[in-house]
Short mmCIF file of C-alpha atoms in Angstrom, two decimals:
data_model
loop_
_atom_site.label_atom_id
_atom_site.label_comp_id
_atom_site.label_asym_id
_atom_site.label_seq_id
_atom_site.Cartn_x
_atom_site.Cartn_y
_atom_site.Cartn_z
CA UNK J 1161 32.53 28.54 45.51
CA UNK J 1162 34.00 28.66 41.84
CA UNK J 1163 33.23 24.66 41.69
CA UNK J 1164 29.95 25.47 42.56
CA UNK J 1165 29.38 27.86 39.75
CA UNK J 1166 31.28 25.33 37.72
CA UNK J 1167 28.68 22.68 38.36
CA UNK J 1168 25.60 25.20 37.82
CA UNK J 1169 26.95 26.48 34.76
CA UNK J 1170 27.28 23.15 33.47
CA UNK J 1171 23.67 21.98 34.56
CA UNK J 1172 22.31 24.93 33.42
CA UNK J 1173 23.82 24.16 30.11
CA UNK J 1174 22.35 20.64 29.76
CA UNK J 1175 18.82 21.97 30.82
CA UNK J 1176 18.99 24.44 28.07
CA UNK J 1177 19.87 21.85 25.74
CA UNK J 1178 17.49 19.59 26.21
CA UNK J 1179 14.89 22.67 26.18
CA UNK J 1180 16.03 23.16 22.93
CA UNK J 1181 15.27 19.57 21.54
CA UNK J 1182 12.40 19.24 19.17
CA UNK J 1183 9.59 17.11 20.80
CA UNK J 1184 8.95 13.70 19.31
CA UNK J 1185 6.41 14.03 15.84
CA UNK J 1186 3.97 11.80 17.05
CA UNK J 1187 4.07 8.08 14.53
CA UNK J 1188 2.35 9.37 10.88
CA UNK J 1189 -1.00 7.07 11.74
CA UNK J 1190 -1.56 9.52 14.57
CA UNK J 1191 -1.60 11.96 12.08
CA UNK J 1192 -4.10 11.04 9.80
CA UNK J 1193 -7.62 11.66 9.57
CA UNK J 1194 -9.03 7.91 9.45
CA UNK J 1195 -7.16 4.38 9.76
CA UNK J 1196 -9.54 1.93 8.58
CA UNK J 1197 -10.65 1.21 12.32
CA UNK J 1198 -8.30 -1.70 12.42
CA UNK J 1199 -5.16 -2.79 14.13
CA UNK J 1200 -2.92 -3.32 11.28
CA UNK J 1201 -2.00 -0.14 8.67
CA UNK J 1202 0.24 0.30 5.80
CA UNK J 1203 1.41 3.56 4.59
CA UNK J 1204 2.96 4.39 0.83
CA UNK J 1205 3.51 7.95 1.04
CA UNK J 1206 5.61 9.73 -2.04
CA UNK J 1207 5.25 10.88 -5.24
CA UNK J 1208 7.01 8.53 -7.92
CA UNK J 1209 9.18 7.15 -5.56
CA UNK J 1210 9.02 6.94 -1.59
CA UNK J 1211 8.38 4.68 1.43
CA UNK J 1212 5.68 2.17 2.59
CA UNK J 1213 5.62 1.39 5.98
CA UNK J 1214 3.43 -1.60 8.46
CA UNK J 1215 2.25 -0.21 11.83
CA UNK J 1216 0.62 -2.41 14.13
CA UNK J 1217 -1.72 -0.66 16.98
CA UNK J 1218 -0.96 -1.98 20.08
CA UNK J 1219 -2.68 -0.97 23.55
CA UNK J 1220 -4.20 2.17 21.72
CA UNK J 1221 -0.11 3.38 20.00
CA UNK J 1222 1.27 2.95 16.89
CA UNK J 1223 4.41 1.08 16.27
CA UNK J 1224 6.43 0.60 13.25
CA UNK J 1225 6.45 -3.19 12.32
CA UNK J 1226 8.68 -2.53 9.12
CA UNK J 1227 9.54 -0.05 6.13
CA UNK J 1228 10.70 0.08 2.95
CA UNK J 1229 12.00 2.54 -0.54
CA UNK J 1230 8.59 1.79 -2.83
CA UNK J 1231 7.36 3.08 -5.89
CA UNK J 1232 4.29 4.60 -7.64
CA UNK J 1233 2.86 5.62 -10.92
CA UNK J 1234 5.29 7.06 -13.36
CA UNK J 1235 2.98 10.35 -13.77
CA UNK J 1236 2.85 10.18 -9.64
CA UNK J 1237 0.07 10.33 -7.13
CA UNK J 1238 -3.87 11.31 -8.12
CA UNK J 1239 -6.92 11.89 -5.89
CA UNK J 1240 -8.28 8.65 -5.47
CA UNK J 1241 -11.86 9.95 -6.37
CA UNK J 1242 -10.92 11.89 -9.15
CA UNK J 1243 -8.65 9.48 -10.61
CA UNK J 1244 -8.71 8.57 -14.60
CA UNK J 1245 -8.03 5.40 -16.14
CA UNK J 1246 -4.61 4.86 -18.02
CA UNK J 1247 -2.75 7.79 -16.76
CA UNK J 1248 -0.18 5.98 -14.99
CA UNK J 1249 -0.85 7.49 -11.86
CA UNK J 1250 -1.09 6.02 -8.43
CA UNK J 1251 -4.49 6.49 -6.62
CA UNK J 1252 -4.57 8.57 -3.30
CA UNK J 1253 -7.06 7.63 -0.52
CA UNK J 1254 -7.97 4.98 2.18
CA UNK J 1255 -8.48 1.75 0.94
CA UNK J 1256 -8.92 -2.05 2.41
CA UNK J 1257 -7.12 -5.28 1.20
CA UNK J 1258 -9.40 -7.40 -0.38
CA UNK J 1259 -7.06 -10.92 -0.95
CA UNK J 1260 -3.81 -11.63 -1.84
CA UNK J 1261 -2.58 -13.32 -4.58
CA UNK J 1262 0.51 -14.64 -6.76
CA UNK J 1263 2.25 -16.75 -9.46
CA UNK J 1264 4.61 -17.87 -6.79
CA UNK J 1265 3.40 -19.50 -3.41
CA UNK J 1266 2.08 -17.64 -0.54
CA UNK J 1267 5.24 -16.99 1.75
CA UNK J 1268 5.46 -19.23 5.10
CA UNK J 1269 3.11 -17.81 7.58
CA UNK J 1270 0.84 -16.30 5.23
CA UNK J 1271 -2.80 -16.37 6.82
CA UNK J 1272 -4.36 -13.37 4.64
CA UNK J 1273 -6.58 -14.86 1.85
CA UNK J 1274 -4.42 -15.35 -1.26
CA UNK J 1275 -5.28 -16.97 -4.77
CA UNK J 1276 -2.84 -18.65 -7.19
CA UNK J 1277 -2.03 -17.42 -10.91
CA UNK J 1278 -2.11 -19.71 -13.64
CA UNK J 1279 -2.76 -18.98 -16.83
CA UNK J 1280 -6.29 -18.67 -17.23
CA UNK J 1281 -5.92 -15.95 -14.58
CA UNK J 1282 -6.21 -12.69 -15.90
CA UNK J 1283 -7.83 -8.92 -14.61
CA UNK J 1284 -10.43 -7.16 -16.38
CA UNK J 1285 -9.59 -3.63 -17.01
CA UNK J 1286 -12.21 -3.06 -19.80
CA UNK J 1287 -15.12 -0.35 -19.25
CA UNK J 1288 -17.59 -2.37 -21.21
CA UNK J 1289 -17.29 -5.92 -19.23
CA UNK J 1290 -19.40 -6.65 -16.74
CA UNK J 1291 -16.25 -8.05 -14.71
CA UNK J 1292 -14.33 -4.80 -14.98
CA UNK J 1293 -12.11 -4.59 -12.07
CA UNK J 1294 -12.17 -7.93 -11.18
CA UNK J 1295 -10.30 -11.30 -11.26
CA UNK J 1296 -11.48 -13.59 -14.41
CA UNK J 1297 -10.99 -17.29 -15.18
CA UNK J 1298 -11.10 -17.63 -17.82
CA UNK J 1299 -11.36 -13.94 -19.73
CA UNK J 1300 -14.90 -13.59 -20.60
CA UNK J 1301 -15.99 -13.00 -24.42
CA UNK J 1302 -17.02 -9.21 -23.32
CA UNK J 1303 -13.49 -8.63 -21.57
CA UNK J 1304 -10.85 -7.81 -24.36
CA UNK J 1305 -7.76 -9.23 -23.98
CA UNK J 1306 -5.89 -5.98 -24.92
CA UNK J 1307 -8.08 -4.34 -21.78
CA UNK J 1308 -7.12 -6.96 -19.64
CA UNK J 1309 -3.59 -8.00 -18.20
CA UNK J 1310 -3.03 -11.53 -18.15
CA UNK J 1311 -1.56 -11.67 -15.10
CA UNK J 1312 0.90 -14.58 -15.84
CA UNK J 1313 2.92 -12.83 -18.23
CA UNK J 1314 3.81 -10.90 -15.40
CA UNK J 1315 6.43 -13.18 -13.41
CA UNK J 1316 7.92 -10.56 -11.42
CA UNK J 1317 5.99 -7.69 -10.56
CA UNK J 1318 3.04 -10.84 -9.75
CA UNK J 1319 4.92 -13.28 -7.93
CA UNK J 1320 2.99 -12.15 -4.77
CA UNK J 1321 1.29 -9.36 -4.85
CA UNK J 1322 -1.78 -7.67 -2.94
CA UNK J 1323 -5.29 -6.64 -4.45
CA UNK J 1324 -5.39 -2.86 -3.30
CA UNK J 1325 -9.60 -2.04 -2.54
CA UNK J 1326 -9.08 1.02 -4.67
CA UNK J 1327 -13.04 1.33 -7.27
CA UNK J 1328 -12.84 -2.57 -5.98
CA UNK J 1329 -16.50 -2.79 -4.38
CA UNK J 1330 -18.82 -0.54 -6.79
CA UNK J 1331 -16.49 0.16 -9.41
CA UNK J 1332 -16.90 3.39 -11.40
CA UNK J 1333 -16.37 2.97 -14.84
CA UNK J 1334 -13.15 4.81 -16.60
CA UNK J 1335 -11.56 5.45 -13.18
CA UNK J 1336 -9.65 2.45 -12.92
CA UNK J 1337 -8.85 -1.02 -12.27
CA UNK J 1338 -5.95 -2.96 -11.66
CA UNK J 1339 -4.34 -1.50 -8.36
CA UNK J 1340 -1.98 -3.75 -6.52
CA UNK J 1341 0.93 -3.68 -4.18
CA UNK J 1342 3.64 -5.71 -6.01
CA UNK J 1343 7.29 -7.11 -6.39
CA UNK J 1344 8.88 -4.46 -7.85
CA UNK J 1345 9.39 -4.35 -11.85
CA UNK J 1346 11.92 -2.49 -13.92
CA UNK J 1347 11.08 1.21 -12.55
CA UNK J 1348 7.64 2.92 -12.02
CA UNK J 1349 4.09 1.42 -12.07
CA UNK J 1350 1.22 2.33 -13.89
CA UNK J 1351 -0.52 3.43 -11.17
CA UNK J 1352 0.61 0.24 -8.60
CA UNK J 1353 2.51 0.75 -5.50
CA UNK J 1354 5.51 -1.49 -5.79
CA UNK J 1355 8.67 -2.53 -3.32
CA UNK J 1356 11.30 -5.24 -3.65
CA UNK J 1357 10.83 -9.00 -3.12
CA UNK J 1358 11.73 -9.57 0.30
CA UNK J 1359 9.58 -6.78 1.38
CA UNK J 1360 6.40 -7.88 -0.08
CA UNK J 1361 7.14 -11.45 1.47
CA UNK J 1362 7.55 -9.58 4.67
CA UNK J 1363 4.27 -7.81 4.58
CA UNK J 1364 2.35 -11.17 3.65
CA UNK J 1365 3.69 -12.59 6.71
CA UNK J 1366 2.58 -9.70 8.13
CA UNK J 1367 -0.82 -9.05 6.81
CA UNK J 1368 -3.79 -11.05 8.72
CA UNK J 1369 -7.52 -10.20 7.94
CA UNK J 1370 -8.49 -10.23 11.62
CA UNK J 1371 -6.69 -7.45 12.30
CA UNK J 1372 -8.95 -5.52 9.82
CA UNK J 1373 -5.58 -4.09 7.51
CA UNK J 1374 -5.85 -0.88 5.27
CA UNK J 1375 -3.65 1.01 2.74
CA UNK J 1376 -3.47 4.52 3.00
CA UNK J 1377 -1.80 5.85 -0.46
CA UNK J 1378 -0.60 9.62 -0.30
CA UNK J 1379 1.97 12.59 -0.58
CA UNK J 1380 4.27 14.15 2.14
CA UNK J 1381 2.23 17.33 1.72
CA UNK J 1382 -0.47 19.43 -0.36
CA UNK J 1383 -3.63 18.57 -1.07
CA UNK J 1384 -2.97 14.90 -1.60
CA UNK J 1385 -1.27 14.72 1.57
CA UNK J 1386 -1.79 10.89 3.37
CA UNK J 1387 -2.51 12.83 6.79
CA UNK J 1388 -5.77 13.59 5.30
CA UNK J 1389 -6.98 10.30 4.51
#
C-alpha cells in the first residue's frame, strides 16, 4: 500500500509538471499578418540591434533554416510608409527581394539574380533624378554624385549584399532609397539591415527567386511590431 501511494504521488507530480509547462509559441511567421505568399521568408526584427532569421515553409509549417545577431539604422526602426529620407532609420514593413548584388562574387550555389560592382556602379539617392532609387551605370548628369553612393567605395558592407524592395517599384520621392541587407560595417546602418560575412553568404545560398522570398523588417513589440506586417 505505501509503495502504491509512493508511485501515485510521484506520477501525480510529473502530470502536474508538465501541466505547468508553457505551450510551444507557435514559429514568429505564424504570427504575422502577411508573408509575401511565398515559401521562403526572412525576418530582421529589433531596434538598432537584433536578429534576422530564414524560414522555409514546408508542407504548410514554418521551419527555421538559419539565424543570426544583425543590425539596423543608428536612429532605429521607422514605419515603412511614413519613413523620411536621411534619418538613419531602418524601414518597417513587408517587402520583396528584387536582385542581389556585390563587389565580390556571388557565393557557390547562388541561383537568386545578382549583379557585379565595378566602378561605374553606383545608386541614385537624389530626389530630382529620374533614376532615384535605382542602380546607375554610369551616374547620370541629373544624379549628383554627393546624392548617390558609389557603391565601390564600399568594399565591405557591398561585398554581397541584397537589394531590399523597400519605395523600389514606384518610388516616392524624399522617403528613401538605398535599402539593402549587407556585410556588416563598423556599427549601425543608415537605415540598412546588416549581419556578418558568413551570414550573408549563407542567405545567398539560401535565397532562390522561385520560392517567391520576402523581408519582413520590424520591432519585438508596439506599433512597429513585425507580427503586423
Amino acid at each position: 500500500m505505501r509503495r502504491s501511494l509512493v508511485t501515485l504521488s510521484v506520477l501525480l507530480a510529473l502530470a502536474g509538471s508538465v501541466a505547468a509547462r508553457p505551450a510551444t509559441a507557435p514559429p514568429l511567421p505564424d504570427r504575422m499578418a502577411d508573408t509575401g505568399g511565398g515559401t521562403q521568408l526572412i525576418t530582421a526584427e529589433g531596434s538598432t540591434t537584433g536578429t534576422v532569421t530564414w524560414w522555409n515553409l514546408r508542407r504548410g509549417t514554418w521551419v527555421k533554416g538559419g539565424s543570426t545577431p544583425a543590425r539596423f539604422g543608428a536612429k532605429g526602426l521607422a514605419e515603412g510608409v511614413s519613413r523620411k529620407q536621411g534619418t538613419n532609420t531602418t524601414p518597417t514593413g513587408l517587402y520583396d527581394l528584387p536582385y542581389a548584388f556585390g563587389i565580390k562574387p556571388a557565393p557557390a550555389g547562388t541561383v537568386h539574380p545578382y549583379r557585379r560592382v565595378n566602378a561605374r556602379s553606383w545608386w541614385c539617392q537624389d530626389n530630382a533624378a529620374r533614376a532615384y532609387n535605382r542602380w546607375v551605370e554610369p551616374r547620370p548628369g541629373d544624379c549628383r554624385a554627393g546624392e548617390a553612393e558609389h557603391l565601390i567605395d564600399y568594399p565591405t558592407q557591398y561585398a554581397r549584399a541584397l537589394v531590399i524592395g523597400f519605395n523600389y517599384e514606384r518610388p516616392v520621392r524624399g522617403r528613401g532609397a538605398g535599402i539593402f541587407l549587407h556585410v556588416n560595417g563598423r556599427g549601425a546602418t543608415a537605415g540598412c539591415v546588416s549581419v556578418p560575412a558568413a551570414a550573408m553568404d549563407r542567405i545567398l545560398d539560401w535565397v532562390n527567386p522561385v520560392r517567391r522570398p520576402h523581408i519582413a523588417i520590424g520591432t519585438r513589440s508596439g506599433p512597429t511590431a513585425i507580427t503586423r506586417y
